[in-house]
Amino acid sequence: MKNENGKKENFKSGFVAIVGRPNTGKSTLLNFLAKRKIAIISDKPQTTRHRISAVLNFENAQVVLVDTPGLHKPKDALGVHLNRAVRNALRDVDAVIFMVDASQVIGSGDLFIAKELANLATPKILVLNKIDKVKPHDLEVQLEVAKQLGDFDDIIPISASTGDNVDKLIEKIIELLPKGPQYYPGDMFTDQPERVIAAEFIREQAIQMTREEVPHSVAVEVQEMKPRKDGEIVDIFATLFVERESQKGILIGKEGRMLKDIGSKARAEMEQLLGSKVYLDLRVRVKKDWRKEERYVKQFGYTE
Ligand SMILES: Nc1nc2c(ncn2[C@@H]2O[C@H](COP(=O)(O)OP(=O)(O)OP(=O)(O)O)[C@@H](O)[C@H]2O)c(=O)[nH]1
Ligand SMILES: [Mg+2]
């Protein structure tokens, strides 16, 4: 229904942060709801390093969903930044989704976050994710354990991979949101510049193709991204930074094969994002122990 100013009555809107331990499936949920890939995903913890918003438009509501890095015990300047990013994200939101992994033991890491959330007056929904991996009986046990984590407006089991029960989650979120305006244009789907998403697509491939410390040691910077005059191809020049010479060797690979592989997979994702052909030029450089240095953490844009 519209009033005489053309504004929708009863329109609801607000910012909703997803928080939780690393690897619980926060970014997977963001992408599922956004119906496209905005955040990168991996089976390794501490993948997300930015606060990333997706704008979800509904008939009578606009939800700005904010993905955050997994909360964990920080070991270096990067870890400190990641946790700070989560706390900043929590400051101004209208609702919080606290995500736990139902296929794992609900433990001290979850409890630590639950305690922090207990101090927030914001409405909170506890989400048990990955139910596709959990037997019905085990899920009931997990629900009982989860209830002990605190007071929540609702507890909703979902699968962010299959989308099971996600509609119920959205319904509940909209119910909890205040009346408000449409904050963003209806055709805007994220606050992330294409340049940042492109850098993240490269980092995702590097994370997926390497092991142990290497995934955590990679940062990516897009130096240049511009369409050619004919408009058919976008040129992207990017550098992968690692912390040690040995890691550089791993990323380049035998006869450059690893880097080529990272490049061709990331390029395919970029072409989908941009809707045009991409020429991607990748370099690898060492920035010794960059994760320990505040200034490099800032240089790579991990600042909030
Ligand atoms: N089976 C199953 N796997 C899932 C589900 N949701 C996420 N995953 C997997 O869990 C892993 C972690 O997913 P992410 O979305 O990157 O997790 P995250 O919480 O964003 O992780 P950080 O950014 O490190 O905090 C990936 O391998 C996902 O494919 C789910 O509902 N079911
Ligand atoms: Mg993530």
CSV table of C-alpha atoms and ligand atoms in Angstrom, one decimal:
chain,number,residue,atom,x,y,z
A,1,MET,CA,0.0,0.0,0.0
A,2,LYS,CA,1.2,3.5,-0.9
A,3,ASN,CA,0.3,6.7,0.8
A,4,GLU,CA,-0.1,10.0,-1.0
A,5,ASN,CA,3.6,10.7,-1.0
A,6,GLY,CA,4.1,7.5,-3.0
A,7,LYS,CA,5.9,5.9,0.0
A,8,LYS,CA,5.1,2.4,1.0
A,9,GLU,CA,3.4,2.2,4.4
A,10,ASN,CA,4.6,-0.6,6.7
A,11,PHE,CA,7.8,-0.9,4.8
A,12,LYS,CA,10.5,-2.4,7.0
A,13,SER,CA,14.2,-2.1,6.7
A,14,GLY,CA,17.4,-2.5,8.6
A,15,PHE,CA,20.9,-3.9,9.0
A,16,VAL,CA,21.5,-7.4,10.1
A,17,ALA,CA,24.9,-8.8,11.0
A,18,ILE,CA,25.9,-12.4,10.8
A,19,VAL,CA,28.4,-13.4,13.4
A,20,GLY,CA,29.9,-16.6,14.6
A,21,ARG,CA,33.1,-18.6,14.8
A,22,PRO,CA,35.2,-19.1,11.7
A,23,ASN,CA,34.0,-21.6,9.2
A,24,THR,CA,30.4,-21.9,10.4
A,25,GLY,CA,28.9,-20.9,7.0
A,26,LYS,CA,28.2,-17.1,7.4
A,27,SER,CA,29.4,-16.2,3.9
A,28,THR,CA,27.6,-19.2,2.4
A,29,LEU,CA,24.4,-17.9,3.8
A,30,LEU,CA,25.1,-14.3,2.5
A,31,ASN,CA,25.6,-15.7,-1.0
A,32,PHE,CA,22.6,-17.9,-0.9
A,33,LEU,CA,20.4,-15.0,0.1
A,34,ALA,CA,22.0,-12.6,-2.3
A,35,LYS,CA,21.5,-15.2,-5.1
A,36,ARG,CA,25.0,-14.5,-6.3
A,37,LYS,CA,28.6,-14.7,-5.2
A,38,ILE,CA,29.5,-11.7,-3.2
A,39,ALA,CA,31.7,-13.2,-0.5
A,40,ILE,CA,34.3,-15.9,-1.0
A,41,ILE,CA,34.0,-19.2,0.8
A,42,SER,CA,36.4,-21.9,1.8
A,43,ASP,CA,36.6,-25.0,4.0
A,44,LYS,CA,39.5,-23.3,5.9
A,45,PRO,CA,38.8,-21.1,8.9
A,46,GLN,CA,39.2,-17.3,8.7
A,47,THR,CA,38.4,-16.8,5.1
A,48,THR,CA,36.4,-13.5,5.4
A,49,ARG,CA,38.5,-10.5,6.2
A,50,HIS,CA,36.1,-7.7,5.5
A,51,ARG,CA,32.7,-6.6,6.6
A,52,ILE,CA,30.6,-7.4,3.4
A,53,SER,CA,27.1,-6.2,2.9
A,54,ALA,CA,24.4,-7.7,0.6
A,55,VAL,CA,21.3,-5.8,-0.1
A,56,LEU,CA,18.2,-8.0,-0.1
A,57,ASN,CA,15.1,-6.6,-1.6
A,58,PHE,CA,11.6,-7.9,-0.8
A,59,GLU,CA,8.1,-6.6,-1.6
A,60,ASN,CA,7.7,-4.9,1.8
A,61,ALA,CA,11.3,-4.8,3.2
A,62,GLN,CA,14.9,-4.2,2.5
A,63,VAL,CA,17.4,-6.2,4.5
A,64,VAL,CA,21.0,-5.2,4.5
A,65,LEU,CA,22.8,-8.3,5.5
A,66,VAL,CA,26.3,-7.8,6.9
A,67,ASP,CA,28.8,-10.8,6.7
A,68,THR,CA,31.7,-10.5,9.2
A,69,PRO,CA,35.0,-12.4,9.8
A,70,GLY,CA,34.8,-15.3,12.2
A,71,LEU,CA,35.4,-14.3,15.8
A,72,HIS,CA,38.5,-16.1,17.2
A,73,LYS,CA,41.4,-15.6,19.5
A,74,PRO,CA,43.7,-13.2,17.6
A,75,LYS,CA,47.3,-14.2,17.1
A,76,ASP,CA,48.6,-11.2,15.0
A,77,ALA,CA,47.7,-7.7,13.8
A,78,LEU,CA,45.4,-9.2,11.1
A,79,GLY,CA,43.5,-11.2,13.8
A,80,VAL,CA,43.1,-8.1,15.9
A,81,HIS,CA,41.7,-6.3,12.9
A,82,LEU,CA,39.3,-9.1,12.0
A,83,ASN,CA,37.8,-9.2,15.5
A,84,ARG,CA,37.5,-5.4,15.6
A,85,ALA,CA,35.7,-5.5,12.3
A,86,VAL,CA,33.1,-7.8,13.9
A,87,ARG,CA,32.6,-5.6,16.9
A,88,ASN,CA,32.2,-2.6,14.7
A,89,ALA,CA,29.7,-4.4,12.6
A,90,LEU,CA,27.7,-5.2,15.7
A,91,ARG,CA,27.5,-1.6,16.9
A,92,ASP,CA,24.9,-0.2,14.6
A,93,VAL,CA,22.7,-3.1,13.5
A,94,ASP,CA,19.0,-3.7,14.0
A,95,ALA,CA,19.3,-7.5,14.4
A,96,VAL,CA,22.0,-10.1,14.8
A,97,ILE,CA,22.2,-13.6,13.4
A,98,PHE,CA,24.5,-15.7,15.6
A,99,MET,CA,25.5,-18.7,13.6
A,100,VAL,CA,26.8,-22.0,15.0
A,101,ASP,CA,27.8,-25.1,13.2
A,102,ALA,CA,25.3,-27.8,14.1
A,103,SER,CA,27.6,-30.5,12.7
A,104,GLN,CA,30.3,-29.7,15.3
A,105,VAL,CA,30.5,-29.7,19.0
A,106,ILE,CA,29.0,-26.4,20.3
A,107,GLY,CA,31.9,-25.3,22.5
A,108,SER,CA,33.9,-22.6,24.2
A,109,GLY,CA,34.4,-20.5,21.0
A,110,ASP,CA,30.6,-20.3,20.6
A,111,LEU,CA,30.1,-19.6,24.3
A,112,PHE,CA,32.6,-16.7,24.1
A,113,ILE,CA,30.6,-15.0,21.4
A,114,ALA,CA,27.3,-15.7,23.1
A,115,LYS,CA,28.6,-13.9,26.2
A,116,GLU,CA,29.5,-10.9,24.1
A,117,LEU,CA,26.1,-10.9,22.5
A,118,ALA,CA,24.3,-11.1,25.8
A,119,ASN,CA,25.3,-7.4,26.4
A,120,LEU,CA,23.6,-6.3,23.3
A,121,ALA,CA,20.0,-5.0,23.4
A,122,THR,CA,19.6,-5.8,19.6
A,123,PRO,CA,17.2,-8.7,18.7
A,124,LYS,CA,19.1,-11.9,18.1
A,125,ILE,CA,18.4,-15.1,16.2
A,126,LEU,CA,20.5,-18.2,16.9
A,127,VAL,CA,21.0,-20.1,13.7
A,128,LEU,CA,22.2,-23.7,13.7
A,129,ASN,CA,23.7,-24.2,10.2
A,130,LYS,CA,24.7,-27.3,8.2
A,131,ILE,CA,21.7,-29.4,9.2
A,132,ASP,CA,22.2,-31.3,5.9
A,133,LYS,CA,25.1,-32.9,7.7
A,134,VAL,CA,23.3,-33.8,10.9
A,135,LYS,CA,21.0,-36.7,11.7
A,136,PRO,CA,17.6,-35.6,13.1
A,137,HIS,CA,18.3,-37.1,16.6
A,138,ASP,CA,21.6,-35.3,16.8
A,139,LEU,CA,20.0,-32.1,15.7
A,140,GLU,CA,17.6,-32.3,18.6
A,141,VAL,CA,20.5,-32.8,21.0
A,142,GLN,CA,22.3,-29.8,19.4
A,143,LEU,CA,19.2,-27.7,19.8
A,144,GLU,CA,19.1,-28.4,23.5
A,145,VAL,CA,22.7,-27.5,23.9
A,146,ALA,CA,22.2,-24.3,21.8
A,147,LYS,CA,19.4,-23.2,24.0
A,148,GLN,CA,21.9,-22.9,26.9
A,149,LEU,CA,23.9,-20.2,24.9
A,150,GLY,CA,21.6,-17.4,26.0
A,151,ASP,CA,18.3,-15.6,25.3
A,152,PHE,CA,17.4,-15.4,21.7
A,153,ASP,CA,14.3,-14.2,19.9
A,154,ASP,CA,14.3,-17.5,17.9
A,155,ILE,CA,16.4,-20.5,17.3
A,156,ILE,CA,16.3,-21.7,13.7
A,157,PRO,CA,18.1,-24.7,12.1
A,158,ILE,CA,19.1,-24.2,8.5
A,159,SER,CA,21.3,-25.4,5.7
A,160,ALA,CA,23.0,-22.4,4.0
A,161,SER,CA,24.2,-24.9,1.3
A,162,THR,CA,20.9,-26.3,0.3
A,163,GLY,CA,18.8,-23.4,1.5
A,164,ASP,CA,16.7,-25.6,3.7
A,165,ASN,CA,14.6,-23.5,6.2
A,166,VAL,CA,16.3,-20.2,5.0
A,167,ASP,CA,12.9,-18.8,4.1
A,168,LYS,CA,11.8,-19.2,7.7
A,169,LEU,CA,14.9,-17.3,8.8
A,170,ILE,CA,14.2,-14.4,6.5
A,171,GLU,CA,10.6,-14.3,7.6
A,172,LYS,CA,11.8,-14.0,11.2
A,173,ILE,CA,14.3,-11.3,10.4
A,174,ILE,CA,11.8,-9.1,8.6
A,175,GLU,CA,9.4,-9.6,11.6
A,176,LEU,CA,12.1,-8.3,13.9
A,177,LEU,CA,13.1,-5.2,11.8
A,178,PRO,CA,11.7,-1.8,12.5
A,179,LYS,CA,9.7,0.2,10.0
A,180,GLY,CA,12.1,2.2,7.8
A,181,PRO,CA,13.0,3.5,4.4
A,182,GLN,CA,14.6,1.7,1.5
A,183,TYR,CA,18.3,2.6,2.3
A,184,TYR,CA,19.7,1.5,-1.0
A,185,PRO,CA,18.4,1.6,-4.6
A,186,GLY,CA,16.5,-1.6,-5.5
A,187,ASP,CA,19.1,-2.6,-8.1
A,188,MET,CA,22.1,-2.4,-5.8
A,189,PHE,CA,23.1,-5.8,-4.4
A,190,THR,CA,26.3,-5.1,-2.5
A,191,ASP,CA,28.5,-2.3,-1.0
A,192,GLN,CA,31.7,-4.0,-2.2
A,193,PRO,CA,33.4,-2.3,-5.2
A,194,GLU,CA,34.0,-4.6,-8.2
A,195,ARG,CA,37.7,-4.2,-7.6
A,196,VAL,CA,37.5,-5.7,-4.1
A,197,ILE,CA,35.4,-8.6,-5.3
A,198,ALA,CA,37.8,-9.3,-8.1
A,199,ALA,CA,40.8,-9.4,-5.6
A,200,GLU,CA,38.7,-11.7,-3.4
A,201,PHE,CA,38.0,-14.1,-6.3
A,202,ILE,CA,41.8,-14.4,-6.8
A,203,ARG,CA,42.4,-14.9,-3.0
A,204,GLU,CA,39.7,-17.6,-2.9
A,205,GLN,CA,41.4,-19.7,-5.6
A,206,ALA,CA,44.8,-19.3,-3.8
A,207,ILE,CA,43.2,-20.4,-0.6
A,208,GLN,CA,41.5,-23.4,-2.2
A,209,MET,CA,44.6,-24.6,-3.9
A,210,THR,CA,47.1,-24.3,-1.0
A,211,ARG,CA,47.4,-25.8,2.5
A,212,GLU,CA,48.4,-25.1,6.1
A,213,GLU,CA,49.8,-21.5,6.6
A,214,VAL,CA,49.8,-20.5,2.9
A,215,PRO,CA,46.0,-19.7,2.6
A,216,HIS,CA,46.3,-17.4,5.7
A,217,SER,CA,49.4,-15.7,4.3
A,218,VAL,CA,47.8,-14.5,1.1
A,219,ALA,CA,46.6,-11.0,0.4
A,220,VAL,CA,45.6,-9.7,-3.0
A,221,GLU,CA,45.7,-6.2,-4.4
A,222,VAL,CA,44.1,-5.2,-7.7
A,223,GLN,CA,46.4,-2.5,-9.0
A,224,GLU,CA,44.4,-1.7,-12.2
A,225,MET,CA,41.1,-2.6,-13.6
A,226,LYS,CA,39.9,-0.9,-16.7
A,227,PRO,CA,37.9,-1.7,-19.8
A,228,ARG,CA,39.7,-1.5,-23.1
A,229,LYS,CA,38.6,1.1,-25.6
A,230,ASP,CA,36.6,-1.4,-27.7
A,231,GLY,CA,34.7,-2.1,-24.4
A,232,GLU,CA,34.9,-5.9,-25.0
A,233,ILE,CA,37.7,-6.8,-22.6
A,234,VAL,CA,38.5,-5.6,-19.1
A,235,ASP,CA,42.2,-5.6,-18.2
A,236,ILE,CA,42.9,-6.5,-14.6
A,237,PHE,CA,46.4,-6.3,-13.1
A,238,ALA,CA,46.7,-7.8,-9.6
A,239,THR,CA,49.4,-8.9,-7.2
A,240,LEU,CA,49.3,-11.8,-4.7
A,241,PHE,CA,51.3,-11.0,-1.6
A,242,VAL,CA,52.7,-13.8,0.6
A,243,GLU,CA,54.9,-13.8,3.7
A,244,ARG,CA,57.8,-15.9,2.7
A,245,GLU,CA,59.9,-16.8,-0.4
A,246,SER,CA,58.9,-20.5,0.0
A,247,GLN,CA,55.2,-19.5,-0.2
A,248,LYS,CA,55.9,-17.5,-3.4
A,249,GLY,CA,57.3,-20.7,-4.9
A,250,ILE,CA,54.2,-22.6,-3.9
A,251,LEU,CA,51.9,-20.1,-5.5
A,252,ILE,CA,53.8,-19.9,-8.7
A,253,GLY,CA,54.2,-23.7,-8.9
A,254,LYS,CA,56.2,-25.8,-11.2
A,255,GLU,CA,56.7,-24.0,-14.5
A,256,GLY,CA,54.1,-21.4,-13.3
A,257,ARG,CA,51.3,-23.9,-13.4
A,258,MET,CA,49.8,-23.1,-10.0
A,259,LEU,CA,49.5,-19.3,-10.8
A,260,LYS,CA,48.1,-20.1,-14.2
A,261,ASP,CA,45.4,-22.3,-12.6
A,262,ILE,CA,44.6,-19.7,-10.0
A,263,GLY,CA,44.3,-17.0,-12.8
A,264,SER,CA,42.1,-19.0,-15.1
A,265,LYS,CA,39.6,-20.0,-12.4
A,266,ALA,CA,39.5,-16.5,-10.9
A,267,ARG,CA,39.1,-15.0,-14.4
A,268,ALA,CA,36.1,-17.2,-15.1
A,269,GLU,CA,34.4,-15.9,-11.9
A,270,MET,CA,35.3,-12.3,-12.8
A,271,GLU,CA,33.8,-12.7,-16.3
A,272,GLN,CA,30.6,-13.8,-14.7
A,273,LEU,CA,30.6,-10.8,-12.3
A,274,LEU,CA,31.4,-8.2,-14.9
A,275,GLY,CA,29.5,-9.7,-17.8
A,276,SER,CA,32.5,-9.2,-20.1
A,277,LYS,CA,35.7,-10.9,-21.1
A,278,VAL,CA,38.7,-10.4,-18.8
A,279,TYR,CA,42.4,-10.3,-19.3
A,280,LEU,CA,44.0,-11.1,-16.0
A,281,ASP,CA,47.7,-10.4,-15.2
A,282,LEU,CA,48.9,-11.9,-11.9
A,283,ARG,CA,52.2,-11.3,-10.0
A,284,VAL,CA,53.4,-12.8,-6.7
A,285,ARG,CA,55.4,-10.7,-4.3
A,286,VAL,CA,56.8,-11.3,-0.8
A,287,LYS,CA,56.0,-9.0,2.0
A,288,LYS,CA,57.7,-10.6,5.0
A,289,ASP,CA,55.4,-11.4,7.9
A,290,TRP,CA,52.8,-8.9,6.7
A,291,ARG,CA,50.1,-10.2,9.0
A,292,LYS,CA,52.0,-9.0,12.0
A,293,GLU,CA,52.4,-5.5,10.7
A,294,GLU,CA,49.6,-3.0,11.3
A,295,ARG,CA,50.7,-0.9,8.3
A,296,TYR,CA,50.4,-3.8,5.8
A,297,VAL,CA,47.1,-4.9,7.3
A,298,LYS,CA,45.9,-1.4,6.5
A,299,GLN,CA,47.6,-1.3,3.1
A,300,PHE,CA,45.6,-4.3,2.0
A,301,GLY,CA,42.4,-2.6,3.0
A,302,TYR,CA,41.7,-4.6,6.1
A,303,THR,CA,40.8,-1.6,8.1
A,304,GLU,CA,37.5,-0.7,9.7
B,1,LIG,N1,27.4,-29.2,4.4
B,1,LIG,C1,27.3,-27.9,4.6
B,1,LIG,N2,28.4,-27.2,4.4
B,1,LIG,C2,28.3,-25.8,4.6
B,1,LIG,C3,27.1,-25.2,4.9
B,1,LIG,N3,27.3,-23.9,5.0
B,1,LIG,C4,28.6,-23.7,4.7
B,1,LIG,N4,29.2,-24.9,4.5
B,1,LIG,C5,30.7,-25.1,4.2
B,1,LIG,O1,31.4,-24.7,5.4
B,1,LIG,C6,32.7,-24.1,5.0
B,1,LIG,C7,32.8,-22.7,5.5
B,1,LIG,O2,31.9,-21.9,4.8
B,1,LIG,P1,32.0,-20.3,4.9
B,1,LIG,O3,30.8,-19.7,4.3
B,1,LIG,O4,33.3,-19.9,4.2
B,1,LIG,O5,32.2,-20.0,6.4
B,1,LIG,P2,32.4,-18.6,7.2
B,1,LIG,O6,31.6,-18.7,8.4
B,1,LIG,O7,32.1,-17.5,6.3
B,1,LIG,O8,33.9,-18.7,7.5
B,1,LIG,P3,34.9,-17.4,7.9
B,1,LIG,O9,34.8,-16.4,6.9
B,1,LIG,O10,36.2,-18.1,8.0
B,1,LIG,O11,34.5,-17.0,9.3
B,1,LIG,C8,32.7,-24.2,3.4
B,1,LIG,O12,33.4,-25.4,3.0
B,1,LIG,C9,31.2,-24.3,3.1
B,1,LIG,O13,31.0,-24.9,1.8
B,1,LIG,C10,25.9,-26.0,5.0
B,1,LIG,O14,24.8,-25.6,5.3
B,1,LIG,N5,26.1,-27.4,4.8
B,2,MG,MG,33.2,-16.0,5.7
